[in-house]
Coordinates of C-alpha atoms in Angstrom, one line a residue:
Chain A
M1 CA 21.3 -2.8 27.2
Q2 CA 24.1 -0.2 27.3
S3 CA 23.1 3.1 28.9
Q4 CA 24.1 5.0 25.7
D5 CA 21.5 3.0 23.7
L6 CA 18.9 3.0 26.4
I7 CA 17.6 6.6 25.9
P8 CA 17.2 6.3 22.1
H9 CA 15.5 3.0 22.6
L10 CA 13.1 4.3 25.2
F11 CA 12.5 7.3 23.2
R12 CA 11.4 5.2 20.2
T13 CA 9.2 3.0 22.2
E14 CA 7.8 5.3 24.9
Y15 CA 7.6 8.7 23.4
S16 CA 4.7 7.9 21.1
K17 CA 2.8 6.1 23.8
L18 CA 3.1 9.0 26.2
V19 CA 2.2 11.6 23.6
A20 CA -0.8 9.7 22.5
V21 CA -2.1 9.2 26.1
L22 CA -1.4 12.7 27.1
S23 CA -3.0 14.2 23.9
K24 CA -6.1 12.2 24.7
F25 CA -6.0 13.5 28.3
F26 CA -5.6 17.2 27.3
G27 CA -7.5 17.0 24.0
L28 CA -5.8 16.8 20.6
D29 CA -5.9 20.6 20.2
H30 CA -3.2 20.6 23.0
I31 CA -1.0 18.1 21.3
E32 CA 2.0 20.5 21.7
V33 CA 1.5 20.6 25.5
A34 CA 1.6 16.8 25.4
E35 CA 4.8 16.8 23.3
D36 CA 6.5 19.3 25.6
I37 CA 5.7 17.4 28.7
V38 CA 7.0 14.2 27.2
S39 CA 10.2 15.9 26.0
E40 CA 10.7 17.4 29.5
T41 CA 10.3 13.9 30.9
F42 CA 13.1 12.5 28.8
L43 CA 15.2 15.6 29.7
A44 CA 14.6 14.8 33.3
A45 CA 15.7 11.2 32.8
M46 CA 18.9 12.5 31.2
E47 CA 19.6 14.8 34.1
T48 CA 18.8 12.3 36.8
W49 CA 19.9 8.8 35.7
P50 CA 23.6 9.5 35.3
Y51 CA 23.8 10.4 38.9
Q52 CA 21.2 8.3 40.6
G53 CA 21.6 5.3 38.4
I54 CA 19.2 3.9 35.8
P55 CA 16.0 2.8 37.5
D56 CA 15.0 -0.9 37.4
L57 CA 11.9 -0.2 35.4
P58 CA 12.9 2.8 33.2
N59 CA 9.5 3.1 31.5
A60 CA 7.7 3.0 34.8
W61 CA 9.9 5.9 35.9
L62 CA 9.1 7.8 32.8
Y63 CA 5.4 7.3 33.2
R64 CA 5.5 8.5 36.8
V65 CA 7.5 11.6 36.0
A66 CA 5.2 12.3 33.0
K67 CA 2.1 12.0 35.2
N68 CA 3.6 14.4 37.8
K69 CA 4.6 16.9 35.1
T70 CA 1.1 16.7 33.7
L71 CA -0.5 17.4 37.1
N72 CA 1.9 20.3 37.7
H73 CA 1.1 21.7 34.3
L74 CA -2.6 21.5 35.1
K75 CA -2.1 23.2 38.4
K76 CA -0.1 26.0 36.9
H77 CA -2.1 26.5 33.8
Q78 CA -5.6 27.8 33.2
L79 CA -6.5 24.5 31.8
F80 CA -6.9 23.5 35.4
N81 CA -9.6 26.0 35.9
K82 CA -11.3 24.8 32.8
K83 CA -11.1 21.2 33.9
I84 CA -12.5 22.2 37.3
S85 CA -15.4 24.1 36.0
D86 CA -16.2 21.6 33.3
G87 CA -15.7 18.8 35.8
F88 CA -18.1 20.3 38.3
K89 CA -20.7 20.7 35.7
K90 CA -20.5 17.1 34.7
S91 CA -19.9 15.4 37.9
N92 CA -18.2 15.7 41.3
S93 CA -15.6 13.1 40.6
W94 CA -13.4 15.3 38.5
I95 CA -10.4 14.5 40.7
E96 CA -10.4 10.8 39.6
E97 CA -10.6 12.0 36.0
L98 CA -7.3 13.7 36.5
E99 CA -5.6 10.4 36.8
V100 CA -3.5 9.9 33.7
D101 CA -4.4 6.4 32.6
L102 CA -1.2 4.7 31.4
S103 CA -2.6 1.2 31.3
E104 CA -1.6 -1.0 28.3
Q105 CA -5.1 -0.9 27.1
N106 CA -5.4 2.9 27.1
I107 CA -1.9 3.2 25.5
R108 CA -3.0 1.0 22.6
D109 CA -6.4 2.7 22.2
S110 CA -4.8 6.2 22.3
Q111 CA -2.2 5.3 19.7
L112 CA -4.9 3.8 17.4
Q113 CA -7.0 6.9 17.8
M114 CA -4.0 9.0 17.1
L115 CA -3.4 7.1 13.9
F116 CA -6.9 7.7 12.7
A117 CA -6.6 11.4 13.7
I118 CA -3.4 11.9 11.8
C119 CA -4.8 10.2 8.7
H120 CA -7.7 12.6 8.6
P121 CA -8.5 13.3 5.0
S122 CA -8.1 17.1 5.5
I123 CA -4.3 16.7 6.2
S124 CA -2.0 16.5 3.2
T125 CA -0.2 13.2 2.7
E126 CA 3.3 14.5 3.3
S127 CA 2.2 16.2 6.5
Q128 CA 0.4 13.0 7.6
I129 CA 3.6 11.0 7.1
S130 CA 5.7 13.6 8.9
L131 CA 3.3 13.8 11.8
A132 CA 3.0 10.0 12.0
L133 CA 6.8 9.7 12.2
R134 CA 7.0 12.4 14.8
V135 CA 4.1 11.5 17.1
L136 CA 3.6 7.8 16.5
C137 CA 7.1 6.7 15.8
G138 CA 9.1 9.0 18.0
F139 CA 11.3 10.3 15.2
G140 CA 13.3 13.5 15.7
I141 CA 13.0 16.4 13.3
D142 CA 16.5 15.7 12.1
E143 CA 15.6 12.1 11.4
I144 CA 12.5 12.9 9.5
A145 CA 14.3 15.5 7.4
D146 CA 17.0 12.9 6.8
A147 CA 14.5 10.2 5.8
F148 CA 12.9 12.5 3.2
L149 CA 16.1 14.1 2.0
T150 CA 14.8 17.5 3.0
N151 CA 15.7 20.1 5.7
N152 CA 14.4 20.7 9.2
E153 CA 12.6 23.8 8.1
T154 CA 10.4 21.9 5.7
V155 CA 9.6 19.2 8.2
N156 CA 8.7 21.8 10.8
K157 CA 6.4 23.5 8.3
R158 CA 4.7 20.3 7.5
L159 CA 4.2 19.4 11.1
F160 CA 2.9 22.9 11.8
R161 CA 0.4 22.7 9.0
A162 CA -0.7 19.2 10.2
K163 CA -1.3 20.4 13.7
E164 CA -3.1 23.5 12.5
K165 CA -5.5 21.2 10.6
L166 CA -6.0 19.1 13.7
R167 CA -7.2 22.2 15.5
T168 CA -9.2 23.9 12.8
E169 CA -11.0 20.7 11.8
K170 CA -11.6 20.0 15.5
I171 CA -10.3 16.5 15.1
Q172 CA -10.9 14.4 18.2
L173 CA -9.0 11.6 19.6
I174 CA -11.7 9.1 19.5
L175 CA -12.2 6.1 17.2
P176 CA -14.6 7.0 14.4
S177 CA -18.0 5.2 14.3
D178 CA -18.0 1.7 12.8
E179 CA -19.1 3.0 9.5
E180 CA -16.7 5.9 9.5
I181 CA -13.8 3.5 10.4
N182 CA -14.5 1.6 7.2
N183 CA -14.5 4.9 5.2
R184 CA -11.3 6.0 6.7
M185 CA -9.4 2.6 6.7
E186 CA -8.2 3.1 3.2
A187 CA -6.7 6.5 3.9
V188 CA -5.1 5.1 7.1
L189 CA -3.6 2.1 5.2
K190 CA -2.5 4.3 2.4
T191 CA -0.5 6.5 4.8
I192 CA 1.1 3.4 6.3
Y193 CA 2.0 2.0 2.9
L194 CA 3.5 5.3 1.8
L195 CA 5.6 5.3 4.9
F196 CA 6.7 1.8 4.2
N197 CA 7.5 2.7 0.6
E198 CA 9.4 5.7 1.7
G199 CA 11.7 3.3 3.4
Y200 CA 11.6 0.5 0.8
Y201 CA 12.3 2.7 -2.3
S202 CA 14.2 5.3 -0.5
E203 CA 17.1 6.9 -2.3
R204 CA 19.2 6.6 0.8
S205 CA 21.7 3.9 0.7
E206 CA 22.0 3.5 4.5
T207 CA 19.9 0.5 5.1
L208 CA 19.5 1.4 8.8
I209 CA 17.1 4.3 8.3
R210 CA 15.3 2.5 5.5
K211 CA 14.7 -0.5 7.6
E212 CA 13.4 1.6 10.5
L213 CA 10.8 3.3 8.3
C214 CA 9.6 -0.1 7.0
L215 CA 9.5 -1.5 10.5
E216 CA 7.6 1.5 11.9
A217 CA 5.0 1.2 9.1
M218 CA 4.6 -2.5 10.0
R219 CA 4.3 -1.6 13.7
L220 CA 1.5 0.9 12.9
N221 CA -0.3 -1.7 10.8
F222 CA 0.0 -4.1 13.8
L223 CA -1.8 -1.6 16.0
L224 CA -4.7 -1.9 13.6
L225 CA -4.5 -5.7 13.6
E226 CA -4.7 -5.8 17.4
N227 CA -8.1 -4.1 17.5
P228 CA -11.1 -6.2 16.3
L229 CA -12.7 -3.2 14.7
T230 CA -9.8 -2.6 12.4
N231 CA -8.6 -6.1 12.0
Q232 CA -10.1 -6.4 8.5
H233 CA -9.3 -7.9 5.1
L234 CA -7.3 -4.8 3.9
T235 CA -5.3 -4.6 7.2
N236 CA -4.2 -8.2 6.9
A237 CA -3.5 -8.0 3.1
L238 CA -1.3 -4.9 3.6
M239 CA 0.6 -6.5 6.4
A240 CA 1.2 -9.6 4.2
L241 CA 2.4 -7.4 1.4
M242 CA 4.8 -5.5 3.7
C243 CA 6.1 -8.7 5.2
F244 CA 6.9 -10.2 1.8
Q245 CA 8.5 -7.0 0.6
A246 CA 10.5 -6.4 3.7
S247 CA 11.8 -9.9 3.5
R248 CA 13.9 -8.8 0.5
L249 CA 15.1 -5.5 1.9
E250 CA 18.6 -6.8 2.5
A251 CA 18.9 -8.5 -0.8
R252 CA 17.7 -5.6 -3.0
V253 CA 20.6 -3.2 -2.3
G254 CA 24.1 -4.1 -3.4
G255 CA 27.4 -3.2 -1.8
S256 CA 27.7 0.2 -3.5
G257 CA 24.1 1.2 -2.9
E258 CA 22.8 0.0 -6.3
I259 CA 19.5 -1.7 -6.6
V260 CA 19.7 -5.4 -7.2
L261 CA 16.8 -6.7 -9.3
Y262 CA 14.8 -9.6 -8.2
Q263 CA 16.2 -12.1 -10.6
D264 CA 19.8 -11.2 -9.6
Q265 CA 19.2 -11.3 -5.8
D266 CA 21.0 -13.6 -3.4
A267 CA 18.0 -15.5 -2.1
S268 CA 20.0 -16.5 1.0
L269 CA 19.6 -12.9 2.1
W270 CA 15.8 -13.2 2.1
N271 CA 14.3 -13.1 5.6
N272 CA 12.4 -16.4 6.1
E273 CA 10.8 -15.3 9.3
L274 CA 9.1 -12.3 7.5
I275 CA 8.1 -14.6 4.6
S276 CA 6.3 -17.0 7.0
R277 CA 4.7 -14.0 8.7
G278 CA 3.5 -12.8 5.3
N279 CA 2.0 -16.2 4.6
Y280 CA 0.2 -16.1 7.9
Y281 CA -1.4 -12.7 7.2
L282 CA -2.1 -13.5 3.5
T283 CA -4.1 -16.6 4.7
K284 CA -6.0 -14.5 7.1
A285 CA -6.8 -11.9 4.5
A286 CA -8.1 -14.6 2.2
A287 CA -10.8 -15.4 4.7
W288 CA -12.8 -12.4 3.5
P289 CA -14.6 -13.1 0.3
V290 CA -13.3 -10.0 -1.4
I291 CA -10.4 -9.0 -3.7
S292 CA -8.4 -5.9 -3.1
V293 CA -5.3 -4.3 -4.7
Y294 CA -3.3 -5.0 -1.5
F295 CA -4.4 -8.6 -1.6
L296 CA -3.5 -9.1 -5.3
E297 CA -0.1 -7.3 -4.7
A298 CA 0.5 -9.5 -1.6
S299 CA -0.3 -12.6 -3.6
I300 CA 2.1 -11.6 -6.3
A301 CA 4.7 -10.9 -3.6
Y302 CA 4.0 -14.4 -2.2
W303 CA 4.8 -16.1 -5.5
H304 CA 8.0 -14.1 -5.6
T305 CA 9.1 -15.6 -2.4
I306 CA 9.3 -19.0 -4.1
Q307 CA 12.7 -19.0 -5.6
E308 CA 12.3 -21.8 -8.0
D309 CA 11.2 -20.8 -11.5
S310 CA 8.2 -22.9 -12.4
G311 CA 5.5 -22.7 -15.0
E312 CA 3.0 -22.6 -12.2
K313 CA 4.7 -19.7 -10.5
W314 CA 4.6 -17.5 -13.5
E315 CA 1.2 -18.6 -14.7
N316 CA -0.1 -17.4 -11.3
I317 CA 1.8 -14.2 -11.3
L318 CA 0.5 -13.4 -14.8
H319 CA -3.0 -14.2 -13.8
L320 CA -2.7 -11.9 -10.7
Y321 CA -1.3 -9.1 -12.8
N322 CA -4.2 -9.5 -15.2
Q323 CA -6.6 -9.1 -12.3
L324 CA -4.7 -6.3 -10.7
L325 CA -4.6 -4.2 -14.0
T326 CA -8.3 -4.5 -14.5
I327 CA -9.0 -2.9 -11.1
A328 CA -6.0 -0.6 -10.7
Y329 CA -3.8 0.3 -13.7
S330 CA -0.3 1.4 -13.1
P331 CA 2.6 1.6 -15.5
I332 CA 4.8 -0.6 -13.2
A333 CA 2.1 -3.3 -13.0
A334 CA 1.8 -3.2 -16.8
L335 CA 5.5 -3.7 -17.2
N336 CA 5.6 -6.4 -14.6
R337 CA 2.8 -8.2 -16.3
T338 CA 4.7 -8.1 -19.5
Y339 CA 7.7 -9.7 -17.8
A340 CA 5.5 -12.5 -16.5
L341 CA 4.0 -12.9 -19.9
A342 CA 7.5 -13.5 -21.3
K343 CA 8.0 -16.2 -18.7
V344 CA 4.7 -17.9 -19.7
R345 CA 4.4 -17.2 -23.5
G346 CA 7.9 -16.5 -24.5
K347 CA 9.9 -13.4 -25.2
E348 CA 8.5 -12.8 -28.7
T349 CA 4.9 -12.5 -27.7
S350 CA 5.9 -10.4 -24.8
I351 CA 8.0 -8.0 -26.8
Q352 CA 5.0 -7.5 -29.2
E353 CA 2.7 -6.7 -26.2
A354 CA 5.4 -4.4 -24.6
E355 CA 5.4 -2.2 -27.7
K356 CA 1.7 -1.6 -27.3
L357 CA 2.0 -0.3 -23.7
G358 CA 2.7 3.3 -24.7
L359 CA 5.4 3.6 -22.0
S360 CA 8.4 4.6 -24.1
N361 CA 9.0 7.6 -21.8
N362 CA 9.4 5.3 -18.8
H363 CA 12.9 4.1 -18.1
F364 CA 11.6 0.8 -16.6
F365 CA 10.0 0.1 -20.0
H366 CA 13.5 0.3 -21.6
M367 CA 15.0 -1.8 -18.9
L368 CA 12.3 -4.4 -19.5
L369 CA 12.9 -4.5 -23.2
A370 CA 16.7 -4.7 -22.6
E371 CA 15.9 -7.8 -20.5
L372 CA 13.6 -9.3 -23.1
Y373 CA 16.2 -8.9 -25.9
R374 CA 19.0 -10.3 -23.8
D375 CA 20.8 -13.2 -25.5
Q376 CA 19.0 -12.3 -28.7
N377 CA 19.8 -8.9 -29.9
P378 CA 22.8 -7.2 -28.2
A379 CA 22.3 -4.0 -30.3
K380 CA 18.7 -3.6 -29.1
V381 CA 19.8 -4.4 -25.5
K382 CA 22.4 -1.6 -25.7
S383 CA 20.1 1.0 -27.3
H384 CA 17.3 0.3 -24.7
L385 CA 19.7 0.5 -21.8
Q386 CA 21.1 3.8 -23.2
K387 CA 17.6 5.2 -23.4
A388 CA 16.9 4.0 -19.9
L389 CA 20.0 5.7 -18.7
E390 CA 18.8 9.0 -20.3
L391 CA 15.4 8.7 -18.7
C392 CA 16.2 7.5 -15.2
K393 CA 16.2 9.9 -12.3
T394 CA 18.2 8.4 -9.4
D395 CA 21.8 7.6 -8.8
S396 CA 21.1 4.0 -7.6
E397 CA 19.2 3.3 -10.9
K398 CA 22.0 4.9 -12.9
K399 CA 24.6 2.7 -11.2
L400 CA 22.5 -0.4 -12.0
I401 CA 22.0 0.5 -15.7
E402 CA 25.6 1.4 -16.2
K403 CA 26.6 -1.9 -14.7
K404 CA 24.2 -3.7 -17.1
L405 CA 25.6 -1.6 -20.0
S406 CA 29.1 -2.7 -19.2
Q407 CA 28.1 -6.3 -19.4
V408 CA 26.5 -6.1 -22.9
Chain B
M1 CA -10.3 9.0 -26.1
K2 CA -13.6 7.3 -26.9
E3 CA -15.2 4.3 -25.3
F4 CA -16.3 1.2 -27.3
I5 CA -18.3 -1.8 -26.2
L6 CA -17.2 -5.1 -27.6
I7 CA -20.2 -7.4 -27.6
F8 CA -19.5 -11.1 -27.8
R9 CA -22.1 -12.9 -29.9
H10 CA -22.2 -16.7 -29.7
E11 CA -23.8 -19.0 -32.1
N12 CA -25.4 -22.1 -30.7
A13 CA -24.3 -21.4 -27.2
T14 CA -25.6 -24.7 -25.8
G15 CA -23.0 -24.7 -23.1
K16 CA -21.6 -28.0 -24.2
V17 CA -17.9 -27.5 -23.6
S18 CA -15.7 -29.6 -21.4
P19 CA -14.4 -28.2 -18.1
E20 CA -10.9 -28.3 -19.6
Q21 CA -12.0 -26.2 -22.6
M22 CA -13.7 -23.8 -20.2
Q23 CA -10.5 -23.5 -18.2
A24 CA -8.4 -22.9 -21.2
W25 CA -10.8 -20.4 -22.6
M26 CA -11.0 -18.5 -19.3
K27 CA -7.3 -18.2 -19.1
Q28 CA -7.0 -16.9 -22.6
Q29 CA -9.8 -14.5 -22.1
M30 CA -8.1 -13.2 -18.9
D31 CA -4.8 -12.8 -20.7
W32 CA -6.5 -10.9 -23.4
V33 CA -8.3 -8.6 -20.9
G34 CA -5.0 -8.2 -19.0
G35 CA -3.3 -7.1 -22.2
I36 CA -5.8 -4.4 -22.8
A37 CA -5.7 -3.4 -19.1
A38 CA -1.9 -3.2 -19.4
Q39 CA -2.3 -0.5 -22.0
N40 CA -4.7 1.3 -19.5
K41 CA -7.5 0.9 -22.0
F42 CA -9.7 -1.5 -20.1
V43 CA -12.9 0.2 -18.7
G44 CA -14.9 -2.8 -17.6
G45 CA -16.8 -5.9 -18.7
T46 CA -18.4 -9.0 -17.6
G47 CA -20.0 -12.2 -18.7
L48 CA -23.7 -12.7 -18.9
L49 CA -25.2 -15.8 -17.2
F50 CA -27.5 -18.1 -19.0
D51 CA -29.1 -19.3 -15.8
G52 CA -32.7 -18.2 -15.7
A53 CA -32.4 -16.1 -18.8
K54 CA -35.7 -14.8 -20.2
V55 CA -36.8 -13.3 -23.4
V56 CA -39.7 -10.9 -23.5
D57 CA -41.4 -10.4 -26.8
H58 CA -43.6 -7.6 -28.1
Q59 CA -46.7 -9.2 -26.8
K60 CA -45.1 -9.2 -23.3
M61 CA -44.8 -12.9 -23.5
V62 CA -42.0 -14.2 -21.4
T63 CA -40.1 -17.3 -22.5
N64 CA -37.1 -19.0 -21.1
G65 CA -34.4 -18.0 -23.4
P66 CA -32.5 -17.1 -25.3
F67 CA -32.5 -20.7 -26.6
G68 CA -34.8 -22.1 -29.2
D69 CA -35.7 -19.9 -32.1
I70 CA -32.9 -17.4 -31.5
K71 CA -29.7 -18.8 -32.7
E72 CA -27.4 -16.1 -31.6
T73 CA -26.9 -15.0 -28.0
I74 CA -24.9 -12.5 -26.2
G75 CA -22.3 -14.0 -23.9
G76 CA -20.8 -10.9 -22.4
Y77 CA -19.1 -7.7 -23.2
V78 CA -16.0 -5.6 -22.6
I79 CA -15.7 -1.9 -22.7
V80 CA -12.4 -0.4 -23.9
K81 CA -10.9 2.9 -24.5
A82 CA -9.7 3.6 -28.1
E83 CA -9.0 6.4 -30.5
N84 CA -11.4 5.0 -33.1
A85 CA -13.5 2.0 -34.0
E86 CA -10.5 0.5 -36.0
E87 CA -8.4 0.4 -32.9
A88 CA -11.2 -1.1 -30.9
A89 CA -11.7 -3.7 -33.6
E90 CA -8.0 -4.5 -33.4
F91 CA -8.5 -5.3 -29.7
A92 CA -11.5 -7.5 -30.6
K93 CA -9.3 -9.7 -32.8
G94 CA -7.5 -11.0 -29.7
T95 CA -10.4 -12.6 -27.9
P96 CA -10.5 -16.4 -27.8
I97 CA -14.3 -16.1 -28.4
L98 CA -13.5 -15.7 -32.1
Q99 CA -12.0 -19.2 -32.1
G100 CA -15.5 -20.5 -32.1
E101 CA -16.8 -20.7 -35.7
G102 CA -19.8 -18.5 -36.2
N103 CA -19.0 -16.3 -33.1
T104 CA -18.6 -12.6 -33.7
V105 CA -17.7 -9.5 -31.8
E106 CA -19.7 -6.4 -32.4
V107 CA -17.9 -3.2 -31.9
R108 CA -19.9 -0.1 -31.0
E109 CA -19.0 3.3 -29.8
I110 CA -20.7 4.3 -26.5
A111 CA -22.6 7.5 -26.8
K112 CA -21.5 10.2 -24.3
H113 CA -23.6 13.0 -23.1

């Protein structure tokens, strides 16, 4: 690896590990101390490596420096006194406790605990995602602001509020009890999925940042899969869903940043490795005798990875949407079901059902009807596309609709 | 918006249908339910099992039922959201249960406290 890529790479992979371990060491209420020490460690690398050469094991170097900085901090700071007095009360072996444990196991555990702490229900969703990106994914403030199309000030405010909550709610870096894990899993997975969607549906045309957000979400989900306590039906189902969706990431954005709809995508751009990973996790999720929204969505996404249009494919997709809608209604699922219905029962039936959806203020509704009237009623196609253009909110959608209008 | 229960009443529910018929019926019923859910007007519903069904009469006599004297049985229900009973009845028209001659769907508003 070139030295100019090395620091960003290490920052991405090691920053979050060190912050998680040190936050556990100091206590989560001192997360800022942990962040400062890790930042100083990277600063030290930047100051040293150009002159002394890059160490053979850069991450081991970082760990060693971070450990030393931690001990120095303790010595200088009153925390040291606290540790000593507390330590004496509890046991005489407080010196051993001062060893910062940077074993793989402790890194993994600390990161997982950090994930649960950040997804605490008392923290707002947007603050959760910002903090997750900062602390668990090693994103800089600039990068987070960039990803959310907002400014540094807003991101800093969100991070501040999140950390304040960590303190006031006295949130600890420990894995919740088995029962509490189950209660919190949904919130944790929701944050991960929102992070993924932030990348997947981002307004940003640069695929690089979008891809990174998606990959980070998948990496966090992977942390959950590695621990037997959190390796559950929902965790596998969400991983499958993200794998299938991410497999089409390249194909769904065109050359000028416009969205390319599924039926118009170049299937050779689909990522087969991610598809087979998705199959793996979907099969695992199926081992639990339950049905969940993530599982149904992943199953739908699975059928979409089969390029060939068959009766079986659309029958299954329709069936899955029927099930999904009865447990979790959403306008987009209602519209997608109607599309599947057209494939199974024909456009006429589907148009009749579409009119009953009560979604005429939704631009996707008009795009769907334009699609259903295609090759049948150009005037209707045009009027629905024009309506969609009026209602749509983003540039990439505008581009797509304008392109379709020009083809009528 | 009010809630209505659509009660499926079967006549002569002897269970003598082929697996193919059951499969086709199930698929149609699911599509019908999916169509209601797509309008965000599905509240819930389920089928009622015949296995071990009992009827208790006013003398507290328990019989295996509801076969025998009683011709009509309840096969299941669905609860929907609708502005009025007419709209709920429109939904009812779509269920494949009505393909069986003699079968009916009873539409009743659910009392709210």
